[in-house]
Amino acid sequence: MPTIRSAEVAEPGGPFRIVERELPEPGPGQVRIAVEACGVCRTDAAFVGAAFPEVPFPLVPGHEIAGRIDAVGAGVQQWTVGTRVAVGWFGGNCGICRSCREGDFIHCERIQVPGWAYPGGYSEAVVVPATAPARIPDAISAVEAAPMGCAGVATFTALRGSRARAGDLVAVLGLGGLGHLAVQFAVKLGFETVVVARGADRAEAATRLGAHHYVDSTAGDVAARLQELGGARVVLATAGDSAAMSATVDGLRPGGELVVVGADPEPIRVSPFQLIATSRSVHGHPSGTAREVEETLEFAALTGIRPITQTRPLAEAGAAYDRMLAGEARYRVVLTP
């Protein structure tokens, strides 16, 4: 029987180990993907730490998957062997809950996230629902495509669906794995782009990515600086820092919005007085559906947007994960089985 290698965690918070298991076969309505790349996302830490309910152990994380379909299950007509695909946070939906019946698949009550609903992409092969994959354009490599299934689609769809229009001032809070993609998308979507990050040393990186302005959050009042630039139509919060998010609210112009994609368990502190007279708003944004991942990849191929990655072999999954947690990786770590 053919086998595959996977990087798994046996218990909550435990170390990674490389294990061999039988090559899984796709069932009806499923496809198998030979994994060529899998991003290491900070949300993986929530799974490893059992912060989400009913996380199964032993656990194979990984929800930023790219590879090729190498087997299809019964009843699957839309996919053929050899097709290059990516699977992100959206790893399938139930099709019967209220959100699904309304066509709002990303808010499915039983959304199937790889590494949670089924073994994820820290592996040489994964079996996923046939609704999960997104086609990868020829111009995008597997290593480049993998982070687009989570970090890429989250930032692109958040900006594209926001109130901002070409020429508006848009601020990206944070310049990490999410932020460096958000800056590129904001510039290519035609926004006057501001990066807000900690320290003067990030200014050069922000400029390289195309930003028009840089605000050092340690050097003064962030909101006042944004207002000096005209007030932000949108602040896209990619950094997981609720205090930093709160500090941007008064930098929004009337009708502006703080869009949150970075996760932090601490509350965002906003007074009703900051919102009522100015019609400002604060709201969250999830990832994106398989079709939205395709649209993200297509836009990236068209405009030259690429994630900045560091690759590590699957055998070094534990070290790659630790590097991500320590903030030592700029900007995305990608495993290459």
XYZ file of N, CA and C in Angstrom, residues 56-265:
630
model
N -9.361 17.871 16.293
C -8.991 16.461 16.485
C -7.484 16.276 16.660
N -7.108 15.386 17.527
C -5.700 15.011 17.692
C -5.593 13.500 17.566
N -4.496 13.008 16.940
C -3.383 13.787 16.382
C -3.837 14.686 15.233
N -3.163 15.833 15.128
C -3.565 16.911 14.229
C -2.522 17.123 13.135
N -2.980 17.185 11.883
C -2.138 17.609 10.766
C -2.650 18.971 10.321
N -1.946 20.072 10.668
C -2.424 21.408 10.308
C -2.197 21.704 8.824
N -2.524 22.940 8.458
C -2.220 23.423 7.112
C -3.446 23.753 6.299
N -3.730 25.079 6.133
C -4.877 25.506 5.330
C -4.455 26.506 4.243
N -3.205 26.426 3.823
C -2.716 27.215 2.680
C -2.015 26.244 1.727
N -2.815 25.510 0.985
C -2.347 24.346 0.232
C -2.294 24.657 -1.261
N -1.244 24.196 -1.915
C -1.161 24.278 -3.376
C -0.534 22.994 -3.905
N -1.048 22.522 -5.026
C -0.514 21.302 -5.619
C -1.270 20.928 -6.878
N -1.326 19.625 -7.147
C -2.017 19.121 -8.345
C -2.986 18.015 -7.945
N -4.133 18.016 -8.567
C -5.080 16.931 -8.349
C -4.503 15.657 -8.946
N -4.438 14.585 -8.135
C -3.893 13.327 -8.663
C -4.884 12.169 -8.576
N -6.098 12.426 -8.060
C -7.151 11.408 -8.066
C -8.484 12.096 -7.808
N -9.548 11.593 -8.433
C -10.880 12.160 -8.228
C -11.830 11.042 -7.795
N -12.763 11.396 -6.907
C -13.728 10.434 -6.420
C -14.948 10.339 -7.318
N -15.816 9.413 -6.991
C -17.032 9.193 -7.775
C -17.905 10.445 -7.781
N -18.463 10.737 -8.947
C -19.383 11.849 -9.081
C -18.742 13.200 -9.301
N -17.417 13.268 -9.303
C -16.729 14.548 -9.502
C -16.524 14.775 -10.995
N -17.105 15.834 -11.493
C -17.028 16.121 -12.934
C -16.221 17.373 -13.249
N -16.075 18.275 -12.265
C -15.455 19.579 -12.561
C -13.931 19.555 -12.488
N -13.335 18.456 -12.030
C -11.886 18.405 -11.885
C -11.307 17.191 -12.600
N -10.113 17.372 -13.154
C -9.408 16.277 -13.809
C -8.011 16.146 -13.217
N -7.463 14.955 -13.304
C -6.123 14.700 -12.794
C -5.121 15.602 -13.511
N -4.231 16.191 -12.732
C -3.198 17.068 -13.268
C -3.485 18.542 -13.120
N -4.715 18.918 -12.776
C -5.069 20.334 -12.641
C -4.366 20.939 -11.430
N -3.757 22.104 -11.634
C -3.088 22.814 -10.539
C -4.135 23.575 -9.714
N -4.136 23.347 -8.402
C -5.160 23.954 -7.556
C -4.583 24.412 -6.221
N -5.328 25.325 -5.604
C -5.031 25.780 -4.249
C -6.270 25.576 -3.394
N -6.048 25.288 -2.107
C -7.135 25.196 -1.132
C -6.716 26.013 0.078
N -7.592 26.943 0.497
C -7.266 27.798 1.624
C -8.135 27.521 2.832
N -8.417 28.576 3.594
C -9.268 28.450 4.784
C -10.608 27.838 4.420
N -11.154 28.254 3.280
C -12.389 27.651 2.798
C -12.054 26.294 2.197
N -12.383 25.231 2.953
C -12.077 23.878 2.495
C -13.309 23.058 2.213
N -14.434 23.741 1.946
C -15.686 23.058 1.677
C -16.801 23.621 2.546
N -18.044 23.417 2.123
C -19.197 23.907 2.873
C -20.308 22.864 2.849
N -21.262 23.021 3.753
C -22.278 21.977 3.912
C -23.350 22.031 2.828
N -23.662 23.216 2.326
C -24.659 23.348 1.274
C -26.099 23.373 1.752
N -26.335 23.176 3.057
C -27.713 23.083 3.536
C -28.061 24.078 4.634
N -27.083 24.720 5.255
C -27.387 25.689 6.308
C -27.965 26.953 5.686
N -28.450 27.851 6.514
C -29.086 29.070 6.003
C -28.128 29.892 5.147
N -26.878 30.067 5.621
C -25.919 30.861 4.844
C -25.666 30.238 3.478
N -25.481 28.924 3.437
C -25.241 28.254 2.158
C -26.446 28.402 1.229
N -27.642 28.271 1.777
C -28.847 28.389 0.955
C -29.008 29.799 0.409
N -28.387 30.775 1.087
C -28.406 32.157 0.599
C -27.214 32.453 -0.313
N -26.378 31.449 -0.574
C -25.206 31.641 -1.421
C -24.027 32.272 -0.705
N -24.096 32.359 0.616
C -23.052 32.987 1.428
C -22.166 31.890 2.013
N -21.376 31.251 1.152
C -20.679 30.024 1.530
C -19.596 30.239 2.579
N -18.967 31.418 2.602
C -17.870 31.625 3.547
C -18.380 31.664 4.987
N -19.680 31.916 5.173
C -20.253 31.921 6.518
C -21.020 30.639 6.812
N -20.707 29.586 6.081
C -21.329 28.282 6.327
C -21.183 27.903 7.803
N -22.272 27.414 8.394
C -22.250 27.040 9.806
C -21.333 25.843 10.056
N -21.049 25.082 9.022
C -20.208 23.892 9.161
C -19.033 23.965 8.184
N -18.487 25.147 8.026
C -17.388 25.322 7.083
C -16.263 24.335 7.406
N -15.685 23.766 6.370
C -14.681 22.725 6.533
C -13.290 23.317 6.300
N -12.624 23.638 7.373
C -11.280 24.218 7.289
C -10.255 23.096 7.300
N -9.361 23.038 6.302
C -8.298 22.010 6.333
C -7.483 22.127 7.621
N -7.133 20.989 8.196
C -6.421 20.994 9.453
C -7.335 21.060 10.654
N -8.625 21.149 10.408
C -9.631 21.179 11.467
C -10.716 20.150 11.146
N -11.349 20.333 9.988
C -12.391 19.385 9.585
C -11.806 18.082 9.060
N -10.605 18.151 8.523
C -9.916 16.972 7.991
C -8.422 17.272 7.969
N -7.552 16.249 7.810
C -6.106 16.484 7.835
C -5.689 17.522 6.793
N -4.801 18.425 7.229
C -4.417 19.561 6.399
C -3.186 19.326 5.545
N -2.596 20.438 5.118
C -1.583 20.411 4.075
C -0.154 20.215 4.520
N 0.106 20.016 5.833
C 1.452 19.661 6.265
C 1.644 18.182 5.931
N 1.591 17.864 4.681
C 1.557 16.470 4.247
C 1.918 16.404 2.770
N 2.185 15.198 2.305
C 2.491 15.012 0.882
C 1.238 14.892 0.029
N 0.092 14.640 0.657
C -1.170 14.544 -0.085
C -2.319 14.801 0.870
N -3.397 15.404 0.347
C -4.603 15.648 1.134
C -5.821 15.298 0.292
N -6.883 14.867 0.973
C -8.177 14.644 0.331
C -9.112 15.746 0.786
N -9.758 16.422 -0.182
C -10.611 17.566 0.134
C -11.929 17.441 -0.619
N -12.985 18.119 -0.151
C -14.223 18.159 -0.926
C -13.983 18.795 -2.292
N -14.708 18.351 -3.283
C -14.523 18.868 -4.646
C -14.926 20.323 -4.775
N -15.628 20.878 -3.767
C -15.994 22.294 -3.782
C -14.874 23.197 -3.293
N -13.795 22.612 -2.751
C -12.771 23.412 -2.083
C -11.693 23.995 -2.999
N -11.248 23.295 -4.064
C -10.096 23.801 -4.812
C -10.389 25.038 -5.653
N -9.330 25.814 -5.885
C -9.329 26.967 -6.787
C -8.221 26.756 -7.807
N -8.483 27.065 -9.058
C -7.474 26.899 -10.104
C -6.340 27.911 -9.937
N -5.122 27.446 -10.176
C -3.941 28.304 -10.100
C -3.536 28.713 -11.518
N -3.410 30.006 -11.797
C -2.942 30.433 -13.122
C -1.520 29.944 -13.402
N -1.200 29.785 -14.669
C 0.129 29.294 -15.047
C 1.249 30.196 -14.543
N 0.976 31.499 -14.428
C 2.020 32.449 -14.052
C 2.392 32.381 -12.570
N 1.604 31.695 -11.768
C 1.813 31.633 -10.320
C 2.360 30.263 -9.938
N 3.478 30.242 -9.218
C 4.043 28.968 -8.761
C 3.254 28.444 -7.564
N 3.474 27.175 -7.219
C 2.795 26.592 -6.062
C 3.186 27.324 -4.781
N 4.465 27.644 -4.622
C 4.918 28.353 -3.420
C 4.255 29.719 -3.324
N 4.083 30.399 -4.449
C 3.420 31.704 -4.446
C 1.923 31.575 -4.215
N 1.332 30.498 -4.716
C -0.123 30.330 -4.621
C -0.571 29.970 -3.215
N 0.235 29.200 -2.490
C -0.210 28.667 -1.203
C -0.697 29.754 -0.239
N 0.081 30.824 0.036
C -0.407 31.834 0.979
C -1.619 32.611 0.478
N -1.875 32.573 -0.817
C -3.008 33.322 -1.361
C -4.347 32.712 -0.953
N -4.356 31.431 -0.535
C -5.590 30.781 -0.137
C -6.124 31.248 1.206
N -5.296 31.973 1.965
C -5.735 32.503 3.264
C -5.357 33.979 3.358
N -4.075 34.285 3.512
C -3.629 35.668 3.661
C -3.989 36.505 2.445
N -3.804 35.940 1.250
C -4.067 36.695 0.029
C -5.532 36.996 -0.162
N -6.372 35.966 -0.099
C -7.799 36.173 -0.364
C -8.438 37.027 0.727
N -7.991 36.895 1.972
C -8.573 37.693 3.054
C -8.337 39.182 2.821
N -7.115 39.551 2.447
C -6.807 40.975 2.263
C -7.394 41.516 0.964
N -7.325 40.742 -0.103
C -7.846 41.203 -1.391
C -9.354 41.421 -1.335
N -10.084 40.445 -0.827
C -11.545 40.584 -0.793
C -11.982 41.642 0.211
N -11.226 41.811 1.306
C -11.558 42.864 2.260
C -11.440 44.235 1.614
N -10.375 44.456 0.858
C -10.184 45.748 0.199
C -11.169 45.936 -0.950
N -11.354 44.904 -1.737
C -12.240 45.014 -2.903
C -13.695 45.239 -2.478
N -14.085 44.685 -1.336
C -15.448 44.843 -0.865
C -15.660 46.017 0.055
N -14.626 46.804 0.293
C -14.725 47.930 1.219
C -15.376 49.133 0.533
N -15.500 50.216 1.306
C -16.077 51.454 0.777
C -15.088 52.245 -0.078
N -13.836 51.858 -0.026
C -12.812 52.625 -0.734
C -12.962 52.502 -2.248
N -12.698 53.604 -2.919
C -12.679 53.646 -4.376
C -11.332 54.191 -4.842
N -11.008 53.956 -6.098
C -9.701 54.369 -6.619
C -9.421 55.826 -6.261
N -8.229 56.074 -5.733
C -7.832 57.406 -5.321
C -8.045 57.693 -3.856
N -8.868 56.881 -3.164
C -9.101 57.088 -1.737
C -7.870 56.723 -0.920
N -7.777 57.339 0.263
C -6.692 57.025 1.193
C -7.056 55.757 1.965
N -6.203 54.756 1.874
C -6.401 53.483 2.565
C -5.154 53.188 3.382
N -5.348 52.888 4.658
C -4.232 52.569 5.540
C -4.206 51.075 5.833
N -3.036 50.487 5.753
C -2.821 49.087 6.126
C -2.081 49.077 7.446
N -2.730 48.540 8.482
C -2.118 48.455 9.798
C -1.373 47.129 9.909
N -0.058 47.197 10.004
C 0.765 45.993 10.102
C 1.441 45.683 8.790
N 2.663 45.165 8.876
C 3.435 44.857 7.671
C 4.058 43.468 7.801
N 3.221 42.495 8.169
C 3.675 41.121 8.279
C 3.162 40.264 7.149
N 2.824 39.006 7.478
C 2.388 38.068 6.452
C 1.141 38.503 5.722
N 0.174 39.068 6.438
C -1.020 39.631 5.808
C -0.745 41.008 5.232
N -0.088 41.849 6.019
C 0.094 43.243 5.639
C 0.876 43.450 4.363
N 1.927 42.651 4.148
C 2.746 42.886 2.954
C 1.974 42.562 1.679
N 0.999 41.656 1.775
C 0.122 41.403 0.629
C -0.932 42.486 0.513
N -1.480 42.927 1.646
C -2.501 43.974 1.628
C -1.976 45.246 0.985
N -0.727 45.606 1.275
C -0.145 46.814 0.672
C -0.102 46.680 -0.846
N 0.359 45.540 -1.321
C 0.445 45.351 -2.772
C -0.938 45.409 -3.424
N -1.928 44.760 -2.805
C -3.278 44.791 -3.360
C -3.844 46.206 -3.336
N -3.625 46.942 -2.244
C -4.155 48.295 -2.135
C -3.595 49.195 -3.228
N -2.298 49.088 -3.473
C -1.667 49.913 -4.511
C -2.228 49.559 -5.885
N -2.323 48.273 -6.201
C -2.793 47.853 -7.521
C -4.279 48.116 -7.713
N -5.032 48.231 -6.623
C -6.449 48.584 -6.734
C -6.646 50.092 -6.892
N -5.558 50.839 -6.853
C -5.636 52.273 -7.128
C -5.822 53.151 -5.918
N -5.538 52.645 -4.707
C -5.703 53.440 -3.499
C -4.414 54.185 -3.156
N -4.567 55.377 -2.593
C -3.428 56.069 -1.998
C -3.130 55.333 -0.696
N -2.011 54.650 -0.637
C -1.783 53.624 0.384
C -0.825 54.092 1.462
N -1.272 53.945 2.706
C -0.475 54.272 3.887
C -0.181 52.979 4.637
N 1.052 52.789 5.044
C 1.387 51.684 5.945
C 1.576 52.250 7.341
N 0.926 51.636 8.324
C 1.105 51.979 9.728
C 1.750 50.774 10.402
N 2.948 50.955 10.929
C 3.659 49.841 11.562
C 4.588 50.395 12.637
N 5.171 49.480 13.405
C 6.019 49.884 14.528
C 7.469 50.069 14.076
N 8.011 51.254 14.307
C 9.420 51.501 14.074
C 9.727 52.126 12.732
N 10.712 52.990 12.728
C 11.115 53.666 11.495
C 11.756 52.714 10.505
N 12.252 51.569 10.984
C 12.968 50.651 10.107
C 12.057 49.955 9.100
N 10.735 50.029 9.280
C 9.831 49.373 8.336
C 9.488 50.255 7.139
N 9.889 51.517 7.191
C 9.520 52.461 6.138
C 10.067 52.033 4.776
N 11.301 51.566 4.746
C 11.912 51.169 3.473
C 11.169 50.003 2.844
N 10.805 49.017 3.663
C 10.052 47.876 3.150
C 8.700 48.315 2.611
N 8.033 49.224 3.321
C 6.737 49.732 2.864
C 6.868 50.412 1.508
N 7.910 51.188 1.342
C 8.132 51.871 0.057
C 8.416 50.878 -1.050
N 9.207 49.850 -0.757
C 9.506 48.826 -1.756
C 8.240 48.129 -2.239
N 7.289 47.952 -1.336
C 6.041 47.278 -1.684
C 5.069 48.202 -2.414
N 5.415 49.487 -2.500
C 4.605 50.416 -3.285
C 3.834 51.440 -2.499
N 3.924 51.419 -1.153
C 3.162 52.357 -0.335
C 3.566 53.806 -0.635
N 2.584 54.690 -0.543
C 2.834 56.113 -0.795
C 3.247 56.860 0.468
N 2.867 56.336 1.634
C 3.173 56.988 2.908
C 3.503 55.921 3.947
N 4.266 56.341 4.950
C 4.558 55.444 6.077
C 4.346 56.203 7.373
N 3.663 55.570 8.318
C 3.439 56.150 9.642
C 4.022 55.205 10.676
N 4.987 55.696 11.441
C 5.588 54.935 12.535
C 4.683 55.085 13.756
N 4.062 53.990 14.173
C 3.087 54.056 15.263
C 3.729 54.355 16.608
N 5.067 54.246 16.696
C 5.750 54.538 17.962
C 6.200 55.989 18.048
N 5.966 56.761 16.996
C 6.535 58.110 16.925
C 5.505 59.220 17.059
N 4.296 58.886 17.520
C 3.299 59.938 17.675
C 1.892 59.403 17.536
N 0.950 60.309 17.378
C -0.470 59.997 17.306
C -0.820 59.507 15.901
N -1.124 58.224 15.783
C -1.418 57.632 14.477
C -2.647 58.278 13.854
N -3.710 58.457 14.633
C -4.947 59.034 14.097
C -4.708 60.445 13.575
N -3.938 61.249 14.315
C -3.652 62.616 13.877
C -2.885 62.609 12.562
N -1.949 61.696 12.426
C -1.163 61.620 11.189
C -2.046 61.230 10.010
N -2.974 60.295 10.231
C -3.887 59.919 9.146
C -4.786 61.090 8.766
N -5.217 61.856 9.748
C -6.047 63.020 9.434
C -5.252 64.083 8.679
N -3.965 64.218 8.988
C -3.109 65.153 8.237
C -3.043 64.769 6.762
N -3.145 63.470 6.492
C -3.118 62.987 5.108
C -4.490 63.053 4.444
N -5.501 63.498 5.190
C -6.839 63.644 4.625
C -7.888 62.742 5.232
N -7.466 61.836 6.120
C -8.408 60.892 6.722
C -8.557 59.653 5.868
N -8.506 58.502 6.496
C -8.561 57.233 5.761
C -10.007 56.840 5.480
N -10.269 56.490 4.236
C -11.572 55.905 3.917
C -11.690 54.519 4.548
N -10.550 53.793 4.550
C -10.512 52.449 5.121
C -9.189 52.266 5.853
N -9.255 51.662 7.034
C -8.076 51.100 7.687
C -8.258 49.594 7.682
N -7.339 48.893 7.034
C -7.365 47.436 7.031
C -6.389 46.955 8.100
N -6.925 46.393 9.173
C -6.108 45.975 10.309
C -5.642 44.548 10.100
N -4.383 44.387 9.720
C -3.821 43.050 9.502
C -3.010 42.580 10.697
N -2.565 43.503 11.554
C -1.783 43.143 12.733
C -2.722 42.673 13.835
N -2.361 41.621 14.531
C -3.159 41.119 15.639
C -2.895 41.909 16.900
N -3.336 43.167 16.923
C -3.054 44.071 18.031
C -4.251 44.997 18.200
N -5.130 44.658 19.156
C -6.364 45.423 19.321
C -6.104 46.869 19.734
N -5.079 47.106 20.551
C -4.772 48.481 20.955
C -4.359 49.319 19.755
N -3.567 48.728 18.859
C -3.162 49.451 17.649
C -4.358 49.722 16.739
N -5.295 48.764 16.677
C -6.512 48.992 15.899
C -7.311 50.152 16.476
N -7.479 50.174 17.802
C -8.244 51.237 18.455
C -7.658 52.607 18.166
N -6.335 52.663 18.060
C -5.653 53.935 17.860
C -5.879 54.523 16.479
N -6.422 53.743 15.543
C -6.632 54.246 14.185
C -8.028 54.809 13.951
N -8.968 54.547 14.849
C -10.371 54.877 14.574
C -10.561 56.366 14.314
N -9.928 57.218 15.123
C -10.073 58.661 14.918
C -9.325 59.147 13.683
N -8.590 58.266 13.028
C -7.931 58.615 11.782
C -8.799 58.390 10.561
N -9.997 57.835 10.771
C -10.926 57.606 9.661
C -11.646 58.896 9.293
N -11.915 59.084 8.047
C -12.735 60.208 7.605
C -14.206 59.882 7.883
N -15.116 60.833 7.789
C -16.537 60.516 7.954
C -16.972 59.421 6.977
N -17.681 58.437 7.508
C -18.093 57.308 6.678
C -17.017 56.271 6.486
N -15.861 56.460 7.117
C -14.765 55.503 6.976
C -15.005 54.259 7.793
N -14.222 53.226 7.489
C -14.418 51.950 8.181
C -13.097 51.321 8.564
N -13.087 50.728 9.756
C -11.987 49.895 10.206
C -12.370 48.457 9.905
N -11.620 47.806 9.028
C -11.904 46.433 8.621
C -10.854 45.531 9.272
N -11.310 44.561 10.040
C -10.419 43.755 10.870
C -10.229 42.369 10.262
N -8.977 42.035 9.936
C -8.629 40.674 9.522
C -7.582 40.058 10.430
N -6.877 40.881 11.221
C -5.906 40.385 12.184
C -6.610 39.979 13.468
N -6.201 38.868 14.065
C -6.899 38.309 15.224
C -6.163 38.614 16.522
N -6.935 39.040 17.524
C -6.422 39.305 18.864
C -7.590 39.092 19.826
N -7.411 38.287 20.878
C -8.522 38.049 21.803
C -8.915 39.268 22.629
